[in-house]
XYZ file of C-alpha atoms in Angstrom:
726
model
C -38.533 -22.439 -0.818
C -38.005 -21.164 2.587
C -40.068 -18.160 3.509
C -38.207 -14.948 4.394
C -38.249 -14.465 8.188
C -37.706 -11.337 10.650
C -35.453 -11.649 13.630
C -35.332 -8.375 15.855
C -32.893 -7.605 18.654
C -29.781 -5.723 19.865
C -26.432 -6.538 18.405
C -24.056 -7.979 21.263
C -20.733 -9.337 20.404
C -19.420 -8.645 16.901
C -17.480 -12.085 16.438
C -16.228 -11.304 13.050
C -16.085 -8.415 10.384
C -14.544 -8.231 6.940
C -14.117 -4.477 6.147
C -13.589 -5.508 2.455
C -17.016 -7.027 1.663
C -19.008 -6.269 5.052
C -19.406 -10.041 5.976
C -20.153 -10.390 9.675
C -20.719 -12.906 12.398
C -22.552 -11.463 15.447
C -24.471 -12.300 18.560
C -28.030 -10.936 18.616
C -29.757 -10.414 21.862
C -33.383 -11.283 20.820
C -36.360 -12.153 22.605
C -35.854 -15.885 21.990
C -32.267 -15.750 23.508
C -28.782 -14.898 22.133
C -28.727 -15.921 18.455
C -25.574 -16.244 16.112
C -26.361 -14.487 12.928
C -24.250 -14.319 9.723
C -24.524 -11.929 6.703
C -23.361 -8.876 4.880
C -23.513 -5.770 7.481
C -21.090 -3.094 6.503
C -22.063 -0.813 9.398
C -22.829 -3.207 12.009
C -21.866 -2.083 15.569
C -22.246 -3.353 19.117
C -25.515 -1.921 20.621
C -27.575 -1.142 17.456
C -31.112 -2.358 17.405
C -31.780 -4.111 14.223
C -34.396 -6.204 12.374
C -32.835 -9.180 10.311
C -34.367 -10.493 7.217
C -33.351 -14.001 6.264
C -33.461 -17.696 6.983
C -32.807 -20.377 9.802
C -29.771 -22.367 8.894
C -27.868 -25.233 10.524
C -24.087 -25.083 10.705
C -22.434 -28.463 10.946
C -20.204 -27.363 13.735
C -21.884 -24.410 15.272
C -25.636 -25.428 15.147
C -28.581 -23.210 14.511
C -27.727 -19.786 12.783
C -29.875 -16.868 11.374
C -28.450 -16.045 7.925
C -29.688 -12.560 6.939
C -29.856 -11.281 3.459
C -31.000 -7.879 4.741
C -31.362 -5.744 7.685
C -32.761 -2.339 8.997
C -31.293 -0.191 11.936
C -34.276 0.354 14.328
C -34.689 3.506 15.913
C -34.333 2.764 19.767
C -37.189 3.721 22.107
C -35.576 2.770 25.556
C -32.925 4.474 27.648
C -30.680 1.470 27.340
C -31.365 1.252 23.701
C -30.554 4.905 23.016
C -27.376 4.691 25.033
C -26.199 1.603 23.185
C -26.910 3.319 19.740
C -25.102 6.452 20.786
C -21.924 4.515 21.790
C -21.963 2.170 18.838
C -19.473 4.279 16.891
C -21.847 5.548 14.137
C -21.617 9.109 15.405
C -18.106 10.757 15.652
C -16.967 12.315 18.915
C -19.448 10.089 21.173
C -18.104 7.377 23.017
C -19.498 5.475 26.160
C -18.941 8.473 28.541
C -20.382 11.224 26.357
C -23.258 8.994 25.561
C -24.207 8.585 29.199
C -24.002 12.251 29.808
C -26.316 12.987 26.752
C -28.856 10.543 27.694
C -28.757 11.502 31.397
C -29.458 15.151 30.284
C -32.241 14.396 27.668
C -33.540 10.922 28.296
C -36.055 9.418 25.949
C -36.129 12.779 24.044
C -32.435 12.368 23.041
C -32.865 11.358 19.394
C -35.667 14.042 18.784
C -33.210 16.552 20.239
C -30.522 15.246 17.719
C -33.049 15.431 14.869
C -34.832 18.812 15.638
C -32.808 20.882 18.021
C -29.076 19.687 18.480
C -27.812 23.060 19.514
C -29.210 21.932 22.804
C -26.366 19.293 23.095
C -24.168 22.361 24.309
C -26.067 21.901 27.653
C -24.347 18.678 28.073
C -21.177 18.889 30.320
C -17.938 18.562 28.313
C -19.612 19.465 24.766
C -17.986 22.714 23.620
C -18.649 24.436 20.336
C -16.180 22.532 18.338
C -17.314 19.185 19.624
C -20.959 20.247 19.159
C -20.420 21.275 15.431
C -18.611 17.715 14.752
C -21.410 15.688 16.357
C -24.110 17.700 14.435
C -22.248 17.252 11.087
C -21.742 13.521 11.848
C -25.487 13.027 12.719
C -26.701 14.567 9.752
C -24.079 12.492 7.596
C -25.314 9.342 9.302
C -28.937 10.017 8.520
C -27.881 10.090 4.796
C -25.445 7.281 4.926
C -27.721 4.913 6.776
C -30.306 5.450 4.076
C -27.758 5.039 1.478
C -26.292 1.821 3.086
C -29.680 0.336 3.261
C -30.247 1.325 -0.399
C -26.962 -0.344 -1.484
C -26.504 -3.188 0.943
C -27.474 -5.904 -1.498
C -24.552 -4.803 -3.680
C -22.010 -5.266 -1.061
C -21.198 -1.649 -0.416
C -19.276 -1.421 2.767
C -19.807 1.637 5.232
C -16.386 2.961 4.149
C -17.465 2.920 0.582
C -20.919 4.488 1.480
C -19.223 7.195 3.446
C -16.860 7.878 0.282
C -20.199 7.927 -2.003
C -21.670 10.517 0.328
C -18.552 12.553 0.490
C -18.517 12.605 -3.646
C -22.219 13.270 -4.059
C -23.684 14.693 -0.701
C -27.377 14.406 -0.353
C -27.828 13.650 -3.991
C -26.023 10.255 -3.477
C -29.232 8.070 -4.313
C -30.068 10.107 -7.347
C -26.573 10.084 -8.823
C -26.053 6.443 -8.202
C -29.451 5.569 -10.014
C -28.523 7.878 -13.001
C -25.170 6.508 -13.777
C -23.621 3.674 -11.448
C -20.483 3.643 -13.586
C -19.558 7.076 -12.438
C -18.889 5.599 -9.176
C -15.697 4.063 -10.647
C -13.982 7.517 -11.526
C -15.654 9.326 -8.369
C -15.298 7.022 -5.558
C -12.117 5.169 -4.439
C -12.536 1.444 -3.820
C -15.562 1.055 -6.197
C -14.389 -0.809 -9.434
C -16.387 -1.961 -12.456
C -17.532 -5.298 -10.940
C -19.544 -3.428 -8.030
C -20.636 -0.549 -10.348
C -21.725 -2.913 -13.029
C -23.825 -5.236 -10.465
C -25.703 -2.118 -9.429
C -26.162 -0.913 -13.116
C -27.527 -4.411 -14.068
C -30.110 -4.508 -11.141
C -31.158 -0.910 -12.534
C -31.873 -2.235 -15.897
C -28.848 -0.729 -17.680
C -28.361 -2.225 -21.150
C -25.591 -4.674 -21.384
C -24.592 -3.419 -24.702
C -24.597 0.271 -23.688
C -21.758 2.533 -24.508
C -21.467 3.592 -20.747
C -21.081 0.000 -19.887
C -18.528 -0.967 -22.399
C -16.421 1.952 -21.890
C -16.398 1.421 -18.175
C -15.292 -1.994 -18.804
C -12.535 -1.046 -21.003
C -11.289 1.437 -18.462
C -11.585 -1.216 -15.673
C -9.436 -3.437 -17.748
C -6.847 -0.963 -18.353
C -7.048 0.034 -14.617
C -6.584 -3.452 -13.479
C -3.808 -4.227 -15.697
C -1.889 -1.123 -14.085
C -2.786 -1.746 -10.553
C -2.602 -5.465 -10.377
C 0.103 -6.319 -13.046
C 2.127 -3.083 -13.289
C 1.347 -2.479 -16.941
C 1.316 1.035 -18.528
C -0.519 -0.195 -21.368
C -2.278 -3.043 -22.928
C -1.877 -4.324 -26.640
C -5.242 -3.600 -28.371
C -5.992 -7.305 -29.197
C -5.464 -8.299 -25.465
C -7.439 -5.364 -24.293
C -10.419 -6.549 -26.759
C -10.102 -10.115 -25.488
C -10.130 -9.274 -21.829
C -13.096 -6.883 -22.289
C -15.074 -9.533 -24.229
C -14.657 -12.171 -21.489
C -15.614 -9.353 -18.685
C -18.585 -7.844 -20.335
C -20.017 -11.007 -22.184
C -20.977 -8.595 -25.361
C -20.389 -9.152 -29.012
C -16.683 -8.541 -30.073
C -18.191 -5.889 -32.751
C -19.517 -3.535 -29.996
C -16.103 -3.826 -28.022
C -14.202 -2.740 -31.079
C -16.672 0.063 -32.061
C -16.455 1.537 -28.567
C -12.679 1.085 -28.265
C -12.334 2.927 -31.689
C -14.643 5.727 -30.712
C -12.914 6.232 -27.299
C -9.456 6.376 -28.834
C -10.706 8.827 -31.279
C -12.033 10.913 -28.569
C -8.755 10.571 -26.758
C -10.365 8.961 -23.836
C -7.709 6.182 -24.408
C -4.485 6.809 -26.175
C -3.713 4.311 -29.075
C -0.052 4.318 -30.016
C 0.757 1.552 -32.579
C -1.951 -0.608 -31.032
C -0.838 -0.050 -27.698
C -3.589 1.204 -25.665
C -3.068 3.576 -22.705
C -5.061 5.388 -20.112
C -4.071 8.991 -20.811
C -2.271 9.706 -17.512
C 0.054 6.609 -18.013
C 0.770 7.560 -21.722
C 1.704 11.052 -20.543
C 3.771 9.924 -17.621
C 5.822 7.368 -19.846
C 6.196 10.207 -22.536
C 7.455 12.857 -19.899
C 9.901 10.455 -18.218
C 11.489 9.608 -21.548
C 11.584 13.285 -22.514
C 13.348 14.267 -19.401
C 15.691 11.397 -19.450
C 16.661 11.741 -23.020
C 17.442 15.490 -22.424
C 19.802 14.575 -19.533
C 21.765 11.887 -21.543
C 22.203 14.105 -24.427
C 24.299 16.441 -22.388
C 27.633 15.298 -23.463
C 30.986 16.411 -24.698
C 31.110 15.463 -28.513
C 34.890 15.565 -28.492
C 34.972 12.707 -26.037
C 34.064 9.826 -28.218
C 30.336 10.522 -27.597
C 30.511 9.329 -24.121
C 27.467 10.776 -22.227
C 29.572 12.697 -20.007
C 29.515 15.953 -17.795
C 32.103 18.140 -19.402
C 32.947 19.841 -16.123
C 35.066 16.868 -14.948
C 38.231 15.593 -16.424
C 39.817 12.091 -16.055
C 42.734 13.651 -14.185
C 40.741 15.549 -11.672
C 38.649 12.537 -10.790
C 41.465 10.125 -10.488
C 43.316 12.843 -8.444
C 40.352 12.886 -5.952
C 40.099 9.057 -5.762
C 43.819 8.923 -4.842
C 43.537 11.621 -2.357
C 40.397 9.926 -0.592
C 41.996 6.531 -0.476
C 44.956 7.824 1.236
C 42.998 9.979 3.549
C 40.536 7.216 4.482
C 42.461 4.205 3.910
C 39.903 2.758 1.582
C 41.086 0.605 -1.374
C 38.286 0.488 -3.792
C 37.634 -2.535 -6.117
C 37.953 -1.887 -9.865
C 34.222 -1.817 -10.322
C 33.757 0.581 -7.361
C 36.258 3.017 -8.785
C 34.582 2.739 -12.224
C 31.282 3.676 -10.459
C 32.856 6.711 -8.854
C 34.285 7.878 -12.196
C 31.018 7.449 -14.056
C 29.136 9.360 -11.399
C 31.575 12.217 -11.474
C 31.718 12.338 -15.516
C 28.058 11.903 -16.481
C 25.147 13.962 -15.946
C 22.797 10.784 -15.429
C 24.224 7.516 -13.872
C 22.850 4.154 -12.680
C 24.429 2.299 -9.768
C 23.117 -1.110 -8.947
C 24.094 -4.063 -6.809
C 23.054 -6.812 -4.390
C 23.946 -6.753 -0.367
C 27.415 -6.873 0.467
C 28.829 -5.427 -2.613
C 29.654 -1.991 -1.294
C 26.871 0.364 -2.668
C 26.990 2.443 0.437
C 30.646 2.789 0.388
C 30.513 3.840 -3.268
C 27.953 6.634 -2.483
C 30.041 7.810 0.327
C 33.001 8.397 -2.152
C 30.707 9.909 -4.623
C 29.150 12.321 -2.055
C 32.522 13.232 -0.687
C 33.693 14.045 -4.149
C 30.854 16.347 -4.910
C 31.090 18.082 -1.370
C 34.926 18.668 -2.429
C 33.644 20.694 -5.574
C 31.138 22.483 -3.094
C 28.173 21.067 -5.020
C 24.832 20.991 -3.186
C 23.595 17.480 -2.690
C 20.283 16.006 -2.064
C 19.719 12.312 -0.880
C 16.380 10.792 -1.298
C 14.351 7.397 -1.181
C 10.773 6.465 -1.938
C 9.500 5.846 1.618
C 10.339 6.917 4.930
C 11.807 3.655 6.042
C 13.916 3.535 3.080
C 15.265 7.097 3.727
C 15.940 6.067 7.301
C 17.829 3.022 6.060
C 19.758 5.235 3.620
C 20.578 7.681 6.566
C 23.205 10.213 6.557
C 26.153 9.950 4.125
C 29.171 12.067 4.697
C 27.021 14.439 6.576
C 23.990 14.581 4.107
C 20.709 13.380 5.396
C 18.218 11.569 3.168
C 14.697 12.565 2.649
C 11.652 10.755 1.127
C 11.011 11.874 -2.384
C 7.623 13.332 -1.110
C 9.338 15.427 1.229
C 12.197 16.367 -1.284
C 9.257 17.546 -3.727
C 7.429 19.327 -0.902
C 4.103 17.498 -1.131
C 1.089 19.675 -0.037
C -2.372 18.516 0.876
C -5.132 19.709 -1.329
C -8.820 19.381 -1.616
C -8.702 17.993 -5.107
C -9.409 14.249 -6.206
C -5.629 13.413 -5.905
C -5.487 14.817 -2.222
C -2.129 16.506 -2.790
C 0.151 18.366 -5.037
C 3.908 18.984 -5.151
C 5.268 22.377 -4.634
C 8.477 21.441 -6.481
C 7.837 21.168 -10.233
C 9.291 22.468 -13.582
C 8.425 25.954 -12.623
C 9.945 25.668 -9.044
C 12.535 23.050 -9.381
C 14.650 21.554 -6.497
C 17.606 23.613 -5.720
C 20.448 20.970 -5.865
C 23.670 20.360 -8.095
C 23.492 16.599 -7.428
C 20.405 14.248 -6.543
C 21.018 10.792 -5.550
C 17.904 8.601 -5.427
C 18.034 5.258 -3.551
C 15.754 2.088 -3.890
C 14.824 3.187 -7.346
C 13.182 -0.281 -7.871
C 10.199 0.996 -5.872
C 9.659 4.041 -7.946
C 6.742 3.725 -10.316
C 6.296 5.711 -13.586
C 4.026 8.268 -12.100
C 6.159 9.184 -9.062
C 9.184 9.057 -11.496
C 7.486 11.770 -13.817
C 6.906 14.183 -10.890
C 10.422 13.629 -9.493
C 12.110 14.219 -13.023
C 9.845 17.155 -13.636
C 11.352 18.895 -10.692
C 15.026 18.510 -11.444
C 16.879 21.277 -13.167
C 18.422 20.494 -16.533
C 21.999 20.729 -15.147
C 21.579 18.736 -11.971
C 23.434 15.535 -11.830
C 21.217 12.596 -11.330
C 22.404 9.363 -9.930
C 19.766 6.575 -9.376
C 20.728 3.593 -6.947
C 18.786 0.240 -6.619
C 18.831 -3.453 -6.866
C 16.946 -4.849 -9.817
C 16.680 -8.207 -8.414
C 14.152 -6.970 -5.809
C 10.391 -6.746 -6.675
C 9.345 -4.070 -9.016
C 7.374 -1.194 -7.811
C 3.888 -1.670 -6.489
C 2.504 0.979 -8.998
C 2.632 0.801 -12.714
C 5.797 0.595 -14.796
C 9.101 -1.001 -14.601
C 11.349 1.976 -14.369
C 14.681 0.825 -13.093
C 14.902 -2.265 -15.262
C 13.657 -0.230 -18.179
C 16.612 2.224 -17.614
C 19.301 -0.452 -17.132
C 18.189 -2.009 -20.255
C 18.634 1.162 -22.198
C 22.147 1.210 -23.829
C 22.292 5.017 -23.804
C 22.427 5.211 -20.020
C 25.865 4.835 -18.154
C 25.484 1.888 -15.625
C 27.675 0.120 -13.280
C 26.624 -3.035 -11.482
C 28.597 -4.119 -8.424
C 29.003 -7.777 -8.207
C 32.033 -8.348 -5.979
C 31.125 -9.534 -2.395
C 33.533 -8.254 0.139
C 35.226 -10.416 2.752
C 33.382 -9.069 5.738
C 29.981 -9.346 3.826
C 30.836 -12.838 2.540
C 30.985 -14.042 6.070
C 27.290 -13.348 6.414
C 25.057 -16.383 5.578
C 22.289 -13.878 4.861
C 24.453 -12.089 2.172
C 25.713 -15.437 0.791
C 22.139 -16.934 0.680
C 20.848 -13.739 -1.175
C 23.493 -13.979 -3.962
C 22.815 -17.811 -4.208
C 19.168 -17.186 -4.762
C 19.978 -14.450 -7.476
C 22.006 -17.247 -9.322
C 19.066 -19.770 -8.993
C 20.847 -21.775 -6.296
C 18.879 -23.204 -3.569
C 20.582 -22.269 -0.240
C 21.634 -24.973 2.101
C 21.299 -24.211 5.823
C 23.552 -25.775 8.387
C 21.754 -24.065 11.192
C 25.053 -23.579 13.080
C 25.333 -21.361 16.167
C 27.539 -18.909 14.294
C 25.086 -18.493 11.437
C 22.857 -15.603 10.968
C 20.477 -17.397 8.543
C 18.510 -20.422 9.368
C 15.958 -22.676 7.930
C 13.397 -24.512 10.163
C 11.771 -27.237 8.283
C 8.047 -27.903 8.882
C 5.530 -29.073 6.328
C 2.433 -28.388 8.386
C 1.235 -24.875 8.194
C -0.449 -25.025 11.735
C 2.772 -26.200 13.438
C 4.823 -23.635 11.380
C 2.448 -20.916 12.920
C 3.229 -22.062 16.476
C 6.949 -22.223 15.818
C 6.703 -18.555 14.320
C 4.891 -17.356 17.499
C 7.272 -19.042 19.664
C 10.335 -17.632 17.840
C 9.016 -14.164 18.014
C 7.698 -14.157 21.534
C 10.475 -16.210 23.262
C 13.280 -17.921 21.509
C 14.798 -15.062 19.448
C 14.419 -12.442 22.225
C 16.280 -15.164 24.758
C 18.906 -16.145 22.505
C 19.707 -12.789 20.695
C 18.436 -10.192 23.210
C 15.895 -8.816 20.558
C 12.685 -6.932 21.450
C 9.950 -8.672 19.886
C 7.813 -5.515 19.315
C 10.595 -3.322 17.785
C 13.364 -5.702 16.547
C 11.583 -8.750 14.954
C 9.428 -8.505 11.783
C 7.336 -11.425 10.185
C 7.196 -11.144 6.429
C 4.640 -13.251 4.492
C 4.127 -13.682 0.843
C 0.371 -13.419 1.035
C -2.453 -12.032 3.099
C -4.838 -14.995 3.202
C -4.144 -18.530 4.625
C -2.964 -19.849 7.999
C 0.473 -18.240 7.319
C -0.862 -15.070 5.696
C -0.740 -11.678 7.061
C -4.272 -11.375 8.440
C -4.307 -14.684 10.197
C -0.741 -14.223 11.804
C -1.524 -10.674 12.770
C -4.418 -11.951 14.776
C -2.333 -14.616 16.521
C 0.729 -12.504 17.016
C -1.132 -9.577 18.516
C -2.665 -12.073 21.109
C 0.732 -13.482 21.885
C 2.758 -10.175 22.149
C -0.016 -7.644 23.318
C -2.750 -9.674 24.691
C -2.662 -8.172 28.184
C -3.263 -4.810 26.920
C -6.695 -3.652 28.393
C -7.465 -0.645 26.084
C -9.157 -1.768 23.048
C -10.796 0.214 20.207
C -13.060 -1.573 17.756
C -11.763 -1.334 14.171
C -13.631 -2.626 11.218
C -11.459 -5.669 10.841
C -9.294 -5.834 13.925
C -9.509 -4.852 17.652
C -6.587 -2.363 18.072
C -4.915 -2.405 21.288
C -2.710 0.190 23.118
C 0.858 -0.566 22.265
C -0.089 -2.322 18.958
C 2.446 -1.961 16.064
C 0.635 -0.945 13.120
C 1.258 -0.097 9.501
C -0.218 2.700 7.395
C -1.722 1.091 4.279
C -2.582 4.026 2.009
C -1.103 7.663 1.507
C -2.519 10.146 3.881
C -1.168 13.437 2.621
C -3.146 15.546 5.008
C -1.343 13.872 7.946
C 1.901 13.351 6.171
C 1.950 9.501 6.629
C 2.430 7.152 3.728
C 1.720 3.758 2.683
C 4.292 1.400 4.530
C 5.035 3.636 7.351
C 5.002 1.732 10.621
C 4.160 3.277 14.033
C 2.833 2.311 17.612
C -0.470 3.040 18.996
C 0.288 5.306 21.832
C -3.126 6.564 23.112
C -6.678 5.070 22.667
C -10.312 6.092 23.458
C -13.728 5.196 22.552
C -13.734 6.819 19.234
C -10.069 7.544 18.311
C -6.474 6.208 18.455
C -3.189 7.936 18.276
C -0.279 6.254 16.336
C 3.189 7.564 16.831
C 5.512 7.439 13.723
C 9.092 8.866 14.339
C 7.967 10.654 17.548
C 5.071 12.473 15.661
C 1.474 11.183 16.761
C -1.088 10.936 14.089
C -4.754 10.771 15.248
C -7.370 8.374 13.590
C -11.054 8.547 14.190
C -13.170 5.281 13.674
C -14.004 6.091 10.175
C -10.057 6.350 9.431
C -9.380 2.748 11.013
C -9.310 1.241 7.523
C -6.221 3.164 6.798
C -4.069 0.993 9.453
C -3.600 -2.746 10.112
C -1.451 -4.594 12.714
C 2.051 -4.827 11.619
C 3.320 -7.942 13.598
C 3.243 -9.483 10.192
C 3.475 -7.609 7.025
C 3.421 -8.626 3.476
C 6.989 -8.830 1.554
C 5.582 -6.134 -0.724
C 5.124 -3.812 2.089
C 8.698 -4.344 3.480
C 10.285 -3.061 0.370
C 12.886 -0.276 1.233
C 12.717 -1.403 4.842
C 15.327 -3.192 7.055
C 15.012 -4.923 10.406
C 17.258 -6.477 12.878
C 15.404 -9.745 12.366
C 12.948 -11.226 10.212
C 10.993 -14.526 10.214
C 9.766 -15.744 6.801
C 7.123 -18.323 6.464
C 7.630 -20.538 3.248
C 4.614 -22.919 2.566
C 3.212 -24.689 -0.140
C 0.011 -22.770 0.450
C 1.718 -19.662 -1.013
C 2.677 -21.356 -4.288
C 0.792 -18.744 -6.413
C 2.998 -16.016 -5.188
C 6.301 -17.768 -4.648
C 8.919 -16.197 -7.146
C 12.695 -15.739 -6.774
C 12.627 -11.973 -6.664
C 10.084 -12.089 -3.879
C 12.020 -14.460 -1.512
C 15.220 -12.537 -2.276
C 13.434 -9.091 -1.305
C 12.278 -10.824 1.969
C 15.632 -12.211 2.798
C 17.338 -8.913 2.214
C 15.251 -7.058 4.648
C 17.237 -8.791 7.438
C 20.085 -6.743 8.843
C 21.276 -9.133 11.507
C 19.331 -12.305 11.485
C 16.864 -14.182 9.267
C 14.873 -17.381 9.989
C 12.663 -19.218 7.464
C 10.113 -21.464 8.648
C 8.323 -24.036 6.484
C 8.624 -26.379 3.378
C 11.864 -27.146 1.735
C 9.895 -28.044 -1.187
C 8.262 -24.477 -1.321
C 11.779 -22.941 -1.065
C 13.195 -24.983 -3.779
C 10.299 -24.175 -6.074
C 10.363 -20.405 -5.049
C 14.228 -20.121 -5.935
C 13.830 -21.987 -9.207
C 10.841 -19.750 -10.375
C 12.431 -16.862 -12.102
C 9.344 -16.127 -14.284
C 8.357 -12.930 -12.784
C 5.444 -11.286 -14.688
C 6.610 -9.240 -17.643
C 5.280 -5.773 -17.503
C 4.153 -3.895 -20.473
C 6.183 -0.600 -20.690
C 7.540 1.480 -23.733
C 9.983 3.384 -21.591
C 13.202 2.032 -22.859
C 12.312 2.518 -26.504
C 11.010 5.871 -26.036
C 14.462 6.850 -24.726
C 16.172 5.221 -27.643
C 13.814 7.007 -30.222
C 14.393 10.321 -28.631
């Protein structure tokens, strides 16, 4: 067995860094030369002096390397070392310019000043009271966090996670983690059962302990919700999943589960096991909707109708509108207008080219004719922008309609609009409802008055919500709820190959592409992922801009089914960034990407404090040593280094992230590498993001398999039955 060796030096180039697991490839400037080193290093930065503990290895392609299993950040003792340490990014508000000013002022005594008399930093030009306080706070945090990272590094805890652990527990972080590692699951975002369990096992926790089994059951339910969209798991399924995960006796799992349901830690309803908040959400949505569909006139054959409207009044308006505008509605469109006018709750669905927007214009015009106050909403900013203004009414996001407010609680926000302070509207129309999960729907419905008319609009052939639940499909399947599906494709839309191909895919027909000059949807067949990548870059950078006058930075969006692989979002973002923005000189080092001035980026998690949300796309408009500014819809949002994990480049985004958006042109790789993800609703969603042009690049076999695969994962949800029962 090889002896553990030490290697000391200064971190030079950080060749690769994976923010998810901390795996890094770096060049270490050591006494024996520049050495390539590989290992887990969550908080590694250029300029740090470190001691690595590991073994020498030989890579068949790259030669001798030092594979380290542990490391320590060494306190620097030279002027250059202190400079490199300060400008490494570990301390907020200190970049290369400020680091030089500090070292010029205090020299070798710099770190002692930071430790013992940080107030003296006010003597450095350019450091005012506000900046001084931020530096002091960051320095003290880093002392604790560095210790915490070293303490937890063998458990694959990244710097971002260590920061969150410190934020949750403060100076007692080590003590709290040792006492109950499983508490991390609930207290720290991003730490699930697997990481917490690995720590607990190393600490000697009993594998049969109640804390461990309860945490495993919780994890199984959370994974079912976040990964598969289930609101519950059948009891037997949960027991089976937990048994495989925990590797303990089945009796112990049954006993713990029964105890937890008895204590209402989980909810058992007819052997359906829920996390309490999901059970509450499903019940409340069902209760709100049941109350709405019960508002009908019993003298009208039990149709669930808004008794304020008569058949004659609605038909008179339709006749007036058709004469005034010159619109001749199809029978199903006229039926949709009548249903919206006469029901307190109504669902309108349809694919591209079927006239949903036209019907909404008529519906809005009808209610404006009655002097009703109307609100239009959509789940995301891009979906709201796509909905736009209908008959003079502007759309807003659900969050803005509900008046979200940042808060210091664990959720990070609350809604000002609620049951006690409902939305002031006579009619609310919600578009892209397929994107709305059970939790957001609960908050949305709670803020709607009993007499407000609610119209849900969507396309159930698209992907379901990212969050748990299957709301739109469940409501459509409920026989008590009025629903009109638009199916007729209008002549102008039928001429679009995008629209025609989308409807072929819905019917399970593999589209055929002539690639004629007049078409707006093409398939470039190439079975080799590497040459597919070259083709996509050439299309985005040169061919589509030249042929169609498109701006590659704002008009063309690459959509991929997966994150990993040659044609996944991660690799394509590296390649497309180099091709489209490689000349940008201003660079800020992120944990996974090097962000450049002008980069297109996407927000990957909700940031309620800044008012930007998962899926929002913007551009980097300013950049410095330790911060960047991203402009979304003319409003800049500022990110410090520790916040960089909230954004990724958006030259290529996942199809899931594109839901609710629309782009002038989309380019979609279709590869056998993606077989695990390829389903009909996925490729349909990608295609229907294109407004003017779509280009598929890849394998005909993969496209055929995708269209024929209509076995989208079934989601466990009891919403439809609950509405029926109520």
